[in-house]
Short mmCIF file of C-alpha atoms in Angstrom, two decimals:
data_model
loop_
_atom_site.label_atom_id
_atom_site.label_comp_id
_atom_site.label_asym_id
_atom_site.label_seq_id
_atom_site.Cartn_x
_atom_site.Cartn_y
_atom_site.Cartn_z
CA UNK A 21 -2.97 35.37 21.26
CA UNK A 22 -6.19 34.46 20.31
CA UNK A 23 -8.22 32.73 22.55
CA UNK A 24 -8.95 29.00 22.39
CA UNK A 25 -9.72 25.93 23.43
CA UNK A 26 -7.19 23.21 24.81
CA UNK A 27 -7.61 19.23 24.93
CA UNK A 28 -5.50 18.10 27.58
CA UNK A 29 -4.83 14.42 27.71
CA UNK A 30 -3.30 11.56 29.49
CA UNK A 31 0.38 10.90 29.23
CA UNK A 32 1.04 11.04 25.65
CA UNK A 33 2.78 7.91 25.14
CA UNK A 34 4.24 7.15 21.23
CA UNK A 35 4.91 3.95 19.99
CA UNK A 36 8.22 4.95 19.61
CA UNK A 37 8.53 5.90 23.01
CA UNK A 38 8.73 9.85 22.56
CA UNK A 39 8.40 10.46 26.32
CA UNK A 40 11.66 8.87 27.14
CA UNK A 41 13.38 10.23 24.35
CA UNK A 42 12.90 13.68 24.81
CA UNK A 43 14.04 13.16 28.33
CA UNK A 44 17.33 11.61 28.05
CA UNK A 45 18.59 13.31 24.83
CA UNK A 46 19.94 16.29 24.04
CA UNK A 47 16.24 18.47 22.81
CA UNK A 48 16.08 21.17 19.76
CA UNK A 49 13.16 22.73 18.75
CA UNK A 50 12.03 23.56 15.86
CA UNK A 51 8.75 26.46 15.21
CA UNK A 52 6.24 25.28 12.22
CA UNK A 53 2.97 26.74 11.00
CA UNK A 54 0.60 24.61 10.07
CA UNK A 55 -2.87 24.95 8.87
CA UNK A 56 -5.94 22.76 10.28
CA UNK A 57 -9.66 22.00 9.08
CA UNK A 58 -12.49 20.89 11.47
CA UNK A 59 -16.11 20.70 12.55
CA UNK A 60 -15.75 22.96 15.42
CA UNK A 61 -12.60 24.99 16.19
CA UNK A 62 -11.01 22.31 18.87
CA UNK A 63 -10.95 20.02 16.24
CA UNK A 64 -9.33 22.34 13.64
CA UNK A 65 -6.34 23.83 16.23
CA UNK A 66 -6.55 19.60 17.22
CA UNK A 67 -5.60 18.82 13.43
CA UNK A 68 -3.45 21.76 13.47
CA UNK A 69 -0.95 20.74 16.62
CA UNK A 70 -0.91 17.20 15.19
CA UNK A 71 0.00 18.46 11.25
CA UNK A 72 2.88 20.30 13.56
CA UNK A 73 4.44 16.91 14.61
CA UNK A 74 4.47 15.29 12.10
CA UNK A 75 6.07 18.15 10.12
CA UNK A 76 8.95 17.89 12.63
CA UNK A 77 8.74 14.47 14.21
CA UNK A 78 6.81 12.44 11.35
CA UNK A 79 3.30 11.65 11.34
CA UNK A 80 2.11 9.85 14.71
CA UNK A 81 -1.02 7.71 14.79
CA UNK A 82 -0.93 7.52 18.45
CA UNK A 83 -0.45 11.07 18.53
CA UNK A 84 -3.82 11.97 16.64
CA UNK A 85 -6.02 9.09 18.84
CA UNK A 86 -4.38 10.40 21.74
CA UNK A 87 -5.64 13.85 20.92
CA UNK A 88 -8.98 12.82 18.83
CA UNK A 89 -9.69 10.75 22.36
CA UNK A 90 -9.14 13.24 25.17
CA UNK A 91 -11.38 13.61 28.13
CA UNK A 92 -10.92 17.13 29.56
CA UNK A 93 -10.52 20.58 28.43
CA UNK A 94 -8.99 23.77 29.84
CA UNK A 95 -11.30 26.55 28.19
CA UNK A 96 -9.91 30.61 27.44
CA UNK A 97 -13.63 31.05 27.07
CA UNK A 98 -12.25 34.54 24.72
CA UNK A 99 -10.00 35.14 27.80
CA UNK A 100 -6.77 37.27 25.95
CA UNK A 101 -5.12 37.49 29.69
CA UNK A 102 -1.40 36.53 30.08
CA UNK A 103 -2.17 34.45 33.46
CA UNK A 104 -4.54 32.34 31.18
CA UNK A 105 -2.50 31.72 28.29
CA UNK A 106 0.60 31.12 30.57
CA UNK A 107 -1.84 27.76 31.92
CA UNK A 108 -3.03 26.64 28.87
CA UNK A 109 0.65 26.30 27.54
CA UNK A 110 1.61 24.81 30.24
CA UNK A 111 -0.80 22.52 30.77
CA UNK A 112 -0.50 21.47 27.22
CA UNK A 113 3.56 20.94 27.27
CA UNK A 114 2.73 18.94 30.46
CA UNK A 115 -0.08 16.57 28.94
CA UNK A 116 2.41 16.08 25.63
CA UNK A 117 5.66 15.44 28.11
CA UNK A 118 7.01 18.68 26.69
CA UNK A 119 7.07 17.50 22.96
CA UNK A 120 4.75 20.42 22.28
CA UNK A 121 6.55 23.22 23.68
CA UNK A 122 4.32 26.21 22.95
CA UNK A 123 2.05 27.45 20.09
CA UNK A 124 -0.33 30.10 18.99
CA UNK A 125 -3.46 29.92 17.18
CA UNK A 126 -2.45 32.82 14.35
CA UNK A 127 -5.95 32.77 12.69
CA UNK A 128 -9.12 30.93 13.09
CA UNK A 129 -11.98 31.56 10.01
CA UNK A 130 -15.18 29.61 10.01
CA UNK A 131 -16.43 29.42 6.08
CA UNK A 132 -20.07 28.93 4.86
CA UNK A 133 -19.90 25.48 5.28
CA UNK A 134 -19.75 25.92 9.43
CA UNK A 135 -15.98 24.49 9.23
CA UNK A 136 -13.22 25.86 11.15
CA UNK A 137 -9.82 26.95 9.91
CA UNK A 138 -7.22 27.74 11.99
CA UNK A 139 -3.21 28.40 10.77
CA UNK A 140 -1.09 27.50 14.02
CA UNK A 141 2.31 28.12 15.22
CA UNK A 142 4.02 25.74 17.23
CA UNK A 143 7.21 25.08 18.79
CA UNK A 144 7.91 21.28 18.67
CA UNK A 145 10.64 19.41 20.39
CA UNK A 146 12.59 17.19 17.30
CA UNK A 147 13.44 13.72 18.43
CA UNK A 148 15.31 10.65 16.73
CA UNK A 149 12.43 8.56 15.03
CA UNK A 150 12.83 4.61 15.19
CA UNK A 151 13.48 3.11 11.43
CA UNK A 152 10.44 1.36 11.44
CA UNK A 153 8.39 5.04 11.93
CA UNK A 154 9.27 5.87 8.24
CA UNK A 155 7.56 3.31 6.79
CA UNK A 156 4.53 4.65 4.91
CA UNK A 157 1.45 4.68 6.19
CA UNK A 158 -1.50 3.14 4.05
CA UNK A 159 -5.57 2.99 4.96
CA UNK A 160 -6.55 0.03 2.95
CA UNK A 161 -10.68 1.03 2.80
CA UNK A 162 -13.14 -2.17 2.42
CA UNK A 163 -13.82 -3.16 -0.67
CA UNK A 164 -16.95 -1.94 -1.99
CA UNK A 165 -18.70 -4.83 -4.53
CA UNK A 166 -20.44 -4.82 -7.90
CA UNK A 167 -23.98 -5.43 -8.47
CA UNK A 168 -22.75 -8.95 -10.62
CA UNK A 169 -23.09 -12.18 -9.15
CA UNK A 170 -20.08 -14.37 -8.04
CA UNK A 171 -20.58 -17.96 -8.88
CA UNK A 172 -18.49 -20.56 -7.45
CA UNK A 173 -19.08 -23.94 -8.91
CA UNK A 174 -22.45 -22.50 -10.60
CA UNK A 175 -23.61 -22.11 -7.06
CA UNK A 176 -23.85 -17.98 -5.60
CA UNK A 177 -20.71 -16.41 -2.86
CA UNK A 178 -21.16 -14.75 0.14
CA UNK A 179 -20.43 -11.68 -1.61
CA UNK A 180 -19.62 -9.66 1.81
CA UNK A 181 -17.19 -13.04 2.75
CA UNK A 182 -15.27 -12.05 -0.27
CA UNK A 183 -14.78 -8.52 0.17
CA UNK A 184 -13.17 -9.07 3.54
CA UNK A 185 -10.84 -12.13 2.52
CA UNK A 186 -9.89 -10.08 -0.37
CA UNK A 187 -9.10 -6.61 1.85
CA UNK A 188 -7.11 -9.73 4.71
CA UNK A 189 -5.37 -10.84 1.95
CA UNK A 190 -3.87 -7.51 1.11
CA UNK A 191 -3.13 -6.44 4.48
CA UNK A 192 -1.43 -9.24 4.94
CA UNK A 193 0.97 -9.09 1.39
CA UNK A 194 1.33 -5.28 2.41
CA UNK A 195 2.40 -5.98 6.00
CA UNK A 196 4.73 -8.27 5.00
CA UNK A 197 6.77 -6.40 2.34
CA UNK A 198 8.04 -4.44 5.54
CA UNK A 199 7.45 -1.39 3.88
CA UNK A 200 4.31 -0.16 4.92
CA UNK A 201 2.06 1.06 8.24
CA UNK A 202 -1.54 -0.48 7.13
CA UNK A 203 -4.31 1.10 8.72
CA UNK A 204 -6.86 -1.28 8.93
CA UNK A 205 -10.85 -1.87 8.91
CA UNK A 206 -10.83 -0.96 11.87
CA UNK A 207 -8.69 1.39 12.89
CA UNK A 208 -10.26 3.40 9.68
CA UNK A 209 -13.51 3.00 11.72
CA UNK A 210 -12.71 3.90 15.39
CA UNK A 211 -10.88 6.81 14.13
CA UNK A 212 -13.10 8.34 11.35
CA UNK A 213 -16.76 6.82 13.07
CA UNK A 214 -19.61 7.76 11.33
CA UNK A 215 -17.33 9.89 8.81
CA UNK A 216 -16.24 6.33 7.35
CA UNK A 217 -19.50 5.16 5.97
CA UNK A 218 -19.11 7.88 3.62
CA UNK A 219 -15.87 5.98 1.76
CA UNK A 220 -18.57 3.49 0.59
CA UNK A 221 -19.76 6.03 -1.71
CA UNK A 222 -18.18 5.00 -5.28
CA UNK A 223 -18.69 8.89 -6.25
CA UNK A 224 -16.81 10.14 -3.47
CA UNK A 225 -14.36 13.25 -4.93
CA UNK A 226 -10.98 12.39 -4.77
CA UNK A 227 -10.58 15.47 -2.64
CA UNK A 228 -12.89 14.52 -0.49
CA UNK A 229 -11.15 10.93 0.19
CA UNK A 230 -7.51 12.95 0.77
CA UNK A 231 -9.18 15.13 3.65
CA UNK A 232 -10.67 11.74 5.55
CA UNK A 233 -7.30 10.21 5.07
CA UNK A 234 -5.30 13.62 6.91
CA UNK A 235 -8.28 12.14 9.20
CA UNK A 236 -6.57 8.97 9.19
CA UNK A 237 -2.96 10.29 9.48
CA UNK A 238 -2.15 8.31 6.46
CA UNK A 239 0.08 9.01 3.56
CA UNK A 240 -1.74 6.57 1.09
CA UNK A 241 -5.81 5.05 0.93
CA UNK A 242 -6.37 2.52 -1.17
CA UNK A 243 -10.11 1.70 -2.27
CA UNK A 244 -11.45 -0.14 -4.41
CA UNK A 245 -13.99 -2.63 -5.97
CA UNK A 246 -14.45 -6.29 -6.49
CA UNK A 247 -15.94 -6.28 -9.53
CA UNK A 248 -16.52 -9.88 -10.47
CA UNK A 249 -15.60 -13.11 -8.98
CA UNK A 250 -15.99 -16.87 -10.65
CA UNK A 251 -14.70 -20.13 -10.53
CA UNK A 252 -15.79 -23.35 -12.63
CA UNK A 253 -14.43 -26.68 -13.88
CA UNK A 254 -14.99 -28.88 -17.06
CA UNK A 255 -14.08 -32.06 -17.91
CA UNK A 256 -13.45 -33.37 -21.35
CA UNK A 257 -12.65 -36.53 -23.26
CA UNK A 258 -9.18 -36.75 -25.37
CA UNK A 259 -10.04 -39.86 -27.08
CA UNK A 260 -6.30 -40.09 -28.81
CA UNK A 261 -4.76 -40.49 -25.50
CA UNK A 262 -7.81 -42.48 -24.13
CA UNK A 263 -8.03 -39.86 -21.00
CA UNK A 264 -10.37 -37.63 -19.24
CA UNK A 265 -9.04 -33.86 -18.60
CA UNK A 266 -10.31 -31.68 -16.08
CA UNK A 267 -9.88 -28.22 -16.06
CA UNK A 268 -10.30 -25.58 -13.16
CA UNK A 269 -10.16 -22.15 -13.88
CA UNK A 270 -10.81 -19.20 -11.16
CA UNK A 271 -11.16 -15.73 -12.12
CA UNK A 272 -11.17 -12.19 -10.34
CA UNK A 273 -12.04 -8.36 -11.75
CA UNK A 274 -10.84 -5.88 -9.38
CA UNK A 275 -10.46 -1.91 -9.64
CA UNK A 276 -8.90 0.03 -7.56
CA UNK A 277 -7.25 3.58 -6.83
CA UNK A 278 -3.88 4.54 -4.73
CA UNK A 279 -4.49 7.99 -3.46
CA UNK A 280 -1.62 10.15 -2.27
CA UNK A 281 -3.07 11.94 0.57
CA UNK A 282 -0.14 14.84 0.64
CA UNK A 283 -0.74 16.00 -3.12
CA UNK A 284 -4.42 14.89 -2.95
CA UNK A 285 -3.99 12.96 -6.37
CA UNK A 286 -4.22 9.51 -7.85
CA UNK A 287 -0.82 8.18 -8.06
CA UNK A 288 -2.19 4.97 -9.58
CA UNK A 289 -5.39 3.17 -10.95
CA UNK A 290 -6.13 0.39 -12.75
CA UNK A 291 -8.85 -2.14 -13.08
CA UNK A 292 -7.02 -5.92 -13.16
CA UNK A 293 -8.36 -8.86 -14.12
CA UNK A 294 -6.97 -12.28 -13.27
CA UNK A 295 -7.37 -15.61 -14.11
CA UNK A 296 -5.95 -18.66 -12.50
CA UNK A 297 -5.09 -22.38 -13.67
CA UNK A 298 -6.05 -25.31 -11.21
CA UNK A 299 -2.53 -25.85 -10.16
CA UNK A 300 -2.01 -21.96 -8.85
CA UNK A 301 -5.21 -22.41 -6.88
CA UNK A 302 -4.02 -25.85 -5.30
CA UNK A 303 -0.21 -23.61 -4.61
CA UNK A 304 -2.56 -21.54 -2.56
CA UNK A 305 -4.72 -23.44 -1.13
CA UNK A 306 -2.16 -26.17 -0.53
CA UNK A 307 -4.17 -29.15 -2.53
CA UNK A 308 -7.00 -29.62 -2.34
CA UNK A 309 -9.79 -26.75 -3.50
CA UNK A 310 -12.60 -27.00 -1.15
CA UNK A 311 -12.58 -22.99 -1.06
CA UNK A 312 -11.63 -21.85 -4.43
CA UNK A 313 -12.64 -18.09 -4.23
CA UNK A 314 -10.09 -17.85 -0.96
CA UNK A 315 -7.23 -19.19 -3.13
CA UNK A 316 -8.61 -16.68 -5.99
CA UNK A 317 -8.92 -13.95 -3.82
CA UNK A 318 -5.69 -14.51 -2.36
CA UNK A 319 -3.50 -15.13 -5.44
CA UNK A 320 -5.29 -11.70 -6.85
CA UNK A 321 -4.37 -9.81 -3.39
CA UNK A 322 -0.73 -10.88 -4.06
CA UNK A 323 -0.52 -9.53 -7.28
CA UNK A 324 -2.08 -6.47 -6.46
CA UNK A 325 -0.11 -5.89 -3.75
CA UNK A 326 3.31 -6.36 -5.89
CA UNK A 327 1.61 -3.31 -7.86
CA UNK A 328 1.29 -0.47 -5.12
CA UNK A 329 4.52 -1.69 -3.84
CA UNK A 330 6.16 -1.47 -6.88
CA UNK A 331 3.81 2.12 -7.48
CA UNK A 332 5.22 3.37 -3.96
CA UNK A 333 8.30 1.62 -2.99
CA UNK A 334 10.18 0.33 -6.59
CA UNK A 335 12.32 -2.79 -5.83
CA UNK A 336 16.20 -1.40 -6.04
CA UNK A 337 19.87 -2.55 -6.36
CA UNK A 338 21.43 -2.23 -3.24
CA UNK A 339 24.34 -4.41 -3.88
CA UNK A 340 26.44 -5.21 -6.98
CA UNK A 341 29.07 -7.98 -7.04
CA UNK A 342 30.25 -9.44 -9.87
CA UNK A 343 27.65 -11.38 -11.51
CA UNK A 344 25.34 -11.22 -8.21
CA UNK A 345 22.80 -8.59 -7.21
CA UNK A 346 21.21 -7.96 -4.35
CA UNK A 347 17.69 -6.20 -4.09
CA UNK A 348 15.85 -4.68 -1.32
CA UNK A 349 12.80 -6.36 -1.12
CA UNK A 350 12.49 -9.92 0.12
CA UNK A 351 9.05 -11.57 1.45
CA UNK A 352 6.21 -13.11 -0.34
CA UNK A 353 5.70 -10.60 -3.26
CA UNK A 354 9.01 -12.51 -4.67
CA UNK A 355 9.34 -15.71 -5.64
CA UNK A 356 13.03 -17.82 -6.73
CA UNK A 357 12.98 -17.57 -10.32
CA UNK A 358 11.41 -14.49 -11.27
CA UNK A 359 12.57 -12.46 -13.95
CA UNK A 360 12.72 -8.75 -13.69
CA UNK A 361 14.25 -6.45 -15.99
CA UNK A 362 17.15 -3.51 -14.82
CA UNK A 363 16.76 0.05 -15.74
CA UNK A 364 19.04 2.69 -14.71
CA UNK A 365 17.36 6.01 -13.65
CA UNK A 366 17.99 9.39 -15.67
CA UNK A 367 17.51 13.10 -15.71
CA UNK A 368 13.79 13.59 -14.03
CA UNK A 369 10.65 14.57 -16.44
CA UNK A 370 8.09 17.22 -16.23
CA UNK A 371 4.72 17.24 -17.87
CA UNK A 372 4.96 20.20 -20.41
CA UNK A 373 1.19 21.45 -19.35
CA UNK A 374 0.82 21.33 -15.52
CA UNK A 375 5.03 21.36 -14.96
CA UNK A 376 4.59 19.13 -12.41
CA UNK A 377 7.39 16.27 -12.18
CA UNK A 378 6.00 12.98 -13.74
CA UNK A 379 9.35 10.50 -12.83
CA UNK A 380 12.22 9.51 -13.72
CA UNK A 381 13.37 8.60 -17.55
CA UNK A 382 14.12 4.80 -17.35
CA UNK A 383 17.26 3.08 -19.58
CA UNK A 384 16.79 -0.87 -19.89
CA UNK A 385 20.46 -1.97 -18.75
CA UNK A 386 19.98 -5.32 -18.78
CA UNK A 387 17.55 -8.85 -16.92
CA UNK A 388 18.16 -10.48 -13.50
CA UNK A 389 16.78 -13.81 -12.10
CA UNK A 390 15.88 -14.51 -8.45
CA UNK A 391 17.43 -16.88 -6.81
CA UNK A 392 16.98 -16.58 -3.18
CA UNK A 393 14.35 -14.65 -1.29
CA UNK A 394 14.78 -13.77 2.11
CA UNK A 395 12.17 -11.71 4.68
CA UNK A 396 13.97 -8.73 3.75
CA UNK A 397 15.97 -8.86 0.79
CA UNK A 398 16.68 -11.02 -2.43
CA UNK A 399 19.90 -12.36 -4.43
CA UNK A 400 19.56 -12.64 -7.83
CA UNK A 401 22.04 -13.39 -11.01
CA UNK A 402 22.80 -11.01 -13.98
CA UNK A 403 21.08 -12.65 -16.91
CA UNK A 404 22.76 -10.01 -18.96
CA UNK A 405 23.63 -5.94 -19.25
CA UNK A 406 24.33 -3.65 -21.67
CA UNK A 407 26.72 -2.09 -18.74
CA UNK A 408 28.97 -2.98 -15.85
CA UNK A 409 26.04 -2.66 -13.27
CA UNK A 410 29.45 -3.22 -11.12
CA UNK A 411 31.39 -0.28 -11.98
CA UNK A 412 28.28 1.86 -12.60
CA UNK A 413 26.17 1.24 -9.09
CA UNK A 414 25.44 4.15 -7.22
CA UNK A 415 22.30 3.50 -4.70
CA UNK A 416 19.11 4.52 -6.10
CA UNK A 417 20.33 3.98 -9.42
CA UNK A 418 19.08 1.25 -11.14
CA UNK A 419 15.18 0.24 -10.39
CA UNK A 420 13.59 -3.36 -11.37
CA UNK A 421 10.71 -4.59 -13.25
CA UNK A 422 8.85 -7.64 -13.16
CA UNK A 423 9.21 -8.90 -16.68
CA UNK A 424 8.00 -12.62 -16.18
CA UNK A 425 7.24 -14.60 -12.90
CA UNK A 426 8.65 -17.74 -12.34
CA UNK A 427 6.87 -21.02 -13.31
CA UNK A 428 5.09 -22.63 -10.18
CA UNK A 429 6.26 -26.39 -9.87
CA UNK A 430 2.32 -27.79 -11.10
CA UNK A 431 2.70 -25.33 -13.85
CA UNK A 432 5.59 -27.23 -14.78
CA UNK A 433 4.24 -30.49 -14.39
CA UNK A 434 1.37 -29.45 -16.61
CA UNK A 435 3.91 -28.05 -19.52
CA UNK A 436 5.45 -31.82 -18.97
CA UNK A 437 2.55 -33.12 -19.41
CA UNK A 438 1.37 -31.32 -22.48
CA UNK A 439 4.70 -32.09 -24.03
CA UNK A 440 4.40 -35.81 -23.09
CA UNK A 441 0.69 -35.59 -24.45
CA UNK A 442 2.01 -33.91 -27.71
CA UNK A 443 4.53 -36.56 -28.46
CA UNK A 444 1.85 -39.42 -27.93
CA UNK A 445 -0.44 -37.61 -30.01
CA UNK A 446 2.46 -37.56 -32.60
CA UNK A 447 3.72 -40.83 -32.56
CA UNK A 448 -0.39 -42.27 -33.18
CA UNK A 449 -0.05 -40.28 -36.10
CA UNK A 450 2.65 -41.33 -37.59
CA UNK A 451 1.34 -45.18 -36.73
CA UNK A 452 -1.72 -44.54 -38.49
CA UNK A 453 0.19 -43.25 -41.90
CA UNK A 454 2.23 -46.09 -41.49
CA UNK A 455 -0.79 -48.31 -41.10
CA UNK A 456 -2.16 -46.67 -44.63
#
């Protein structure tokens, strides 16, 4: 064995509760080799043990803190001797409550760079995980800004205000699609420290953001910019309905990336721009607009987050009765009356260059309507098919697509009113021809 190096911390204790797992079920272990990268070679065999877990457990936040934060070491000092490697692994099972059975540090190279790596071997007890432990787990990075200038009512925005609403916002649509771990401001901070300031850097490689989030034990990082930011309202005479009309109008640019931290890759990009009526703003803000760039920010943050959902987690048939459907996705990022369009899933595709899988081909089957959301899950009616979704369900078969979002009660008020505005404007018309 090759002498190392050993953290030994305080009672490991999982948010899952791996300690009393382990203990009163039945234990199998499984032997992994992992590889790990760090600044000095207790951080790389660290990075290494943790990788190890996850492989057989899933990845554990608490597990890499746990480690990352650990207040006493039991050093080999090069020591090869059997009495010495016989403590270390037993002072390590001890310190993980036996979840890391044994392991051996199979190679450690330091490159030019001064970084370690280390490929480990590990025995690691398998336990049951919870059903909320497989929910992805995303680092949502601050929002970097643009040099423009965001004017509310002709007047300048805290511009460092809006970043942080806007990256709330988000957390808040992402925690509540019940899909996702989000890894906050400031977790990202108290676990990456100085390393974090670095994510500022627009020109960051993409590589170089994947390694920071195996940092972060995440399996996504989203970052991004808020590119532009606005609100303004006008009011104008309509002299042939003898009215004044005010209109409000917010708008939002925002890029961003979705960053698969496994493959290293983008798995989605996009720079969105948004722009909202008066009556979605008062929706959000809930009547009165005495903060329009929070009800901006927030209506852009919602439909943002419907896109990395939809990017990560597609919304799916789970249920098929008759002319009902049920989907599994419920929560704010669906509303009663949106429309979203059926496709059933076929053979998978492969770019012809890299041969590297690139989905699923997609068959349009048919439309659905919401009509009830709940926190977890959403009935909606068959609009109409091509197919007996019935006959043909299978789970995982047939994936939905927003097609159009459902009209927000102002929104309707304001078609109303155009229409009744039309018909006035209309019937003056026809006065004055039958004046001439």
């Amino acid at each position: 064995m090759i002498g190392k190096a050993l953290f030994v911390f305080g009672v490991m204790v999982f948010a899952l509760g791996v300690s009393s797992v382990v203990a009163t079920t039945k234990v199998t272990y499984k032997t992994v080799e992992t590889k790990g990268t760090g600044e000095n070679l207790q951080e790389a065999i660290n990075k290494a043990l943790v990788e190890a877990i996850g492989r057989v457990n899933g990845k554990s936040i608490d597990a890499a803190n746990q480690i990352n934060k650990a207040s006493s070491t039991v050093k080999a000092d090069g020591v090869k001797s059997t009495t010495r490697t016989k403590e270390m692994q037993q002072a390590y099972k001890e310190a993980t409550n036996g979840i890391v059975a044994s392991y051996d540090v199979l190679s450690e190279v330091e490159d030019e760079r001064g970084r370690w790596n280390v490929v480990v071997k590990a025995q690691i007890a398998q336990f049951q995980l919870a059903a909320s432990a497989n929910r992805k787990r995303i680092a949502l990075i601050p929002f970097r800004l643009s040099n423009s200038m965001f004017l509310i009512r002709g007047q300048s925005a805290d511009r460092e205000q809006a970043a942080r609403v806007l990256a709330q916002s988000l957390v808040t649509k992402l925690v509540q699609s019940r899909r996702f771990t989000v890894l906050d401001r400031e977790y990202v901070e108290e676990t990456l420290g100085e390393k974090s300031s670095a994510l500022n850097n627009p020109n960051l490689p993409v590589t170089e953001i994947a390694r920071l989030g195996q940092d972060l034990v995440a399996d996504y990082i989203v970052v991004g910019t808020l590119e532009n930011l606005s609100y303004n309202e006008s009011t104008r005479r309509v002299e042939s309905v003898d009215m004044n009309v005010t209109t409000r109008r917010g708008v939002a640019e925002v890029s961003y990336r979705i960053i698969d931290i496994t493959t290293g890759q983008i798995k989605f990009a996009d720079t969105a721009q948004f722009s909202f009526d008066g009556d979605a703003l008062s929706r959000v803000a809930g009547g009165g607009l005495t903060n329009p760039d929070t009800a901006i920010l927030s209506l852009a943050s919602e439909k943002i987050g419907k896109v990395i959902l939809n990017a990560i987690y597609p919304i799916m048939l789970v249920s098929v009765q008759n002319e009902t459907v049920t989907l599994n996705q419920g929560g704010d990022l669906l509303r009663s009356g949106d429309i979203y369009e059926v496709f059933e899933y076929g053979e998978r595709l492969y770019d012809p260059y890299t041969k590297e899988s690139i989905g699923r081909q997609e068959n349009l089957v048919g439309s659905i309507q919401i009509t009830r959301v709940n926190p977890k899950q959403s009935m909606a009616r068959v609009v109409n098919s091509t197919v007996d979704l019935a006959a043909r369900f299978k789970p995982k078969r047939f994936v939905c697509r927003l097609k159009e979002e459902a009209m927000s009660p102002g929104a309707k008020r304001k078609q109303e009113a155009r229409k009744k505005m039309k018909k006035k404007v209309k019937k003056a018309k026809e006065e004055m021809e039958d004046l001439w």
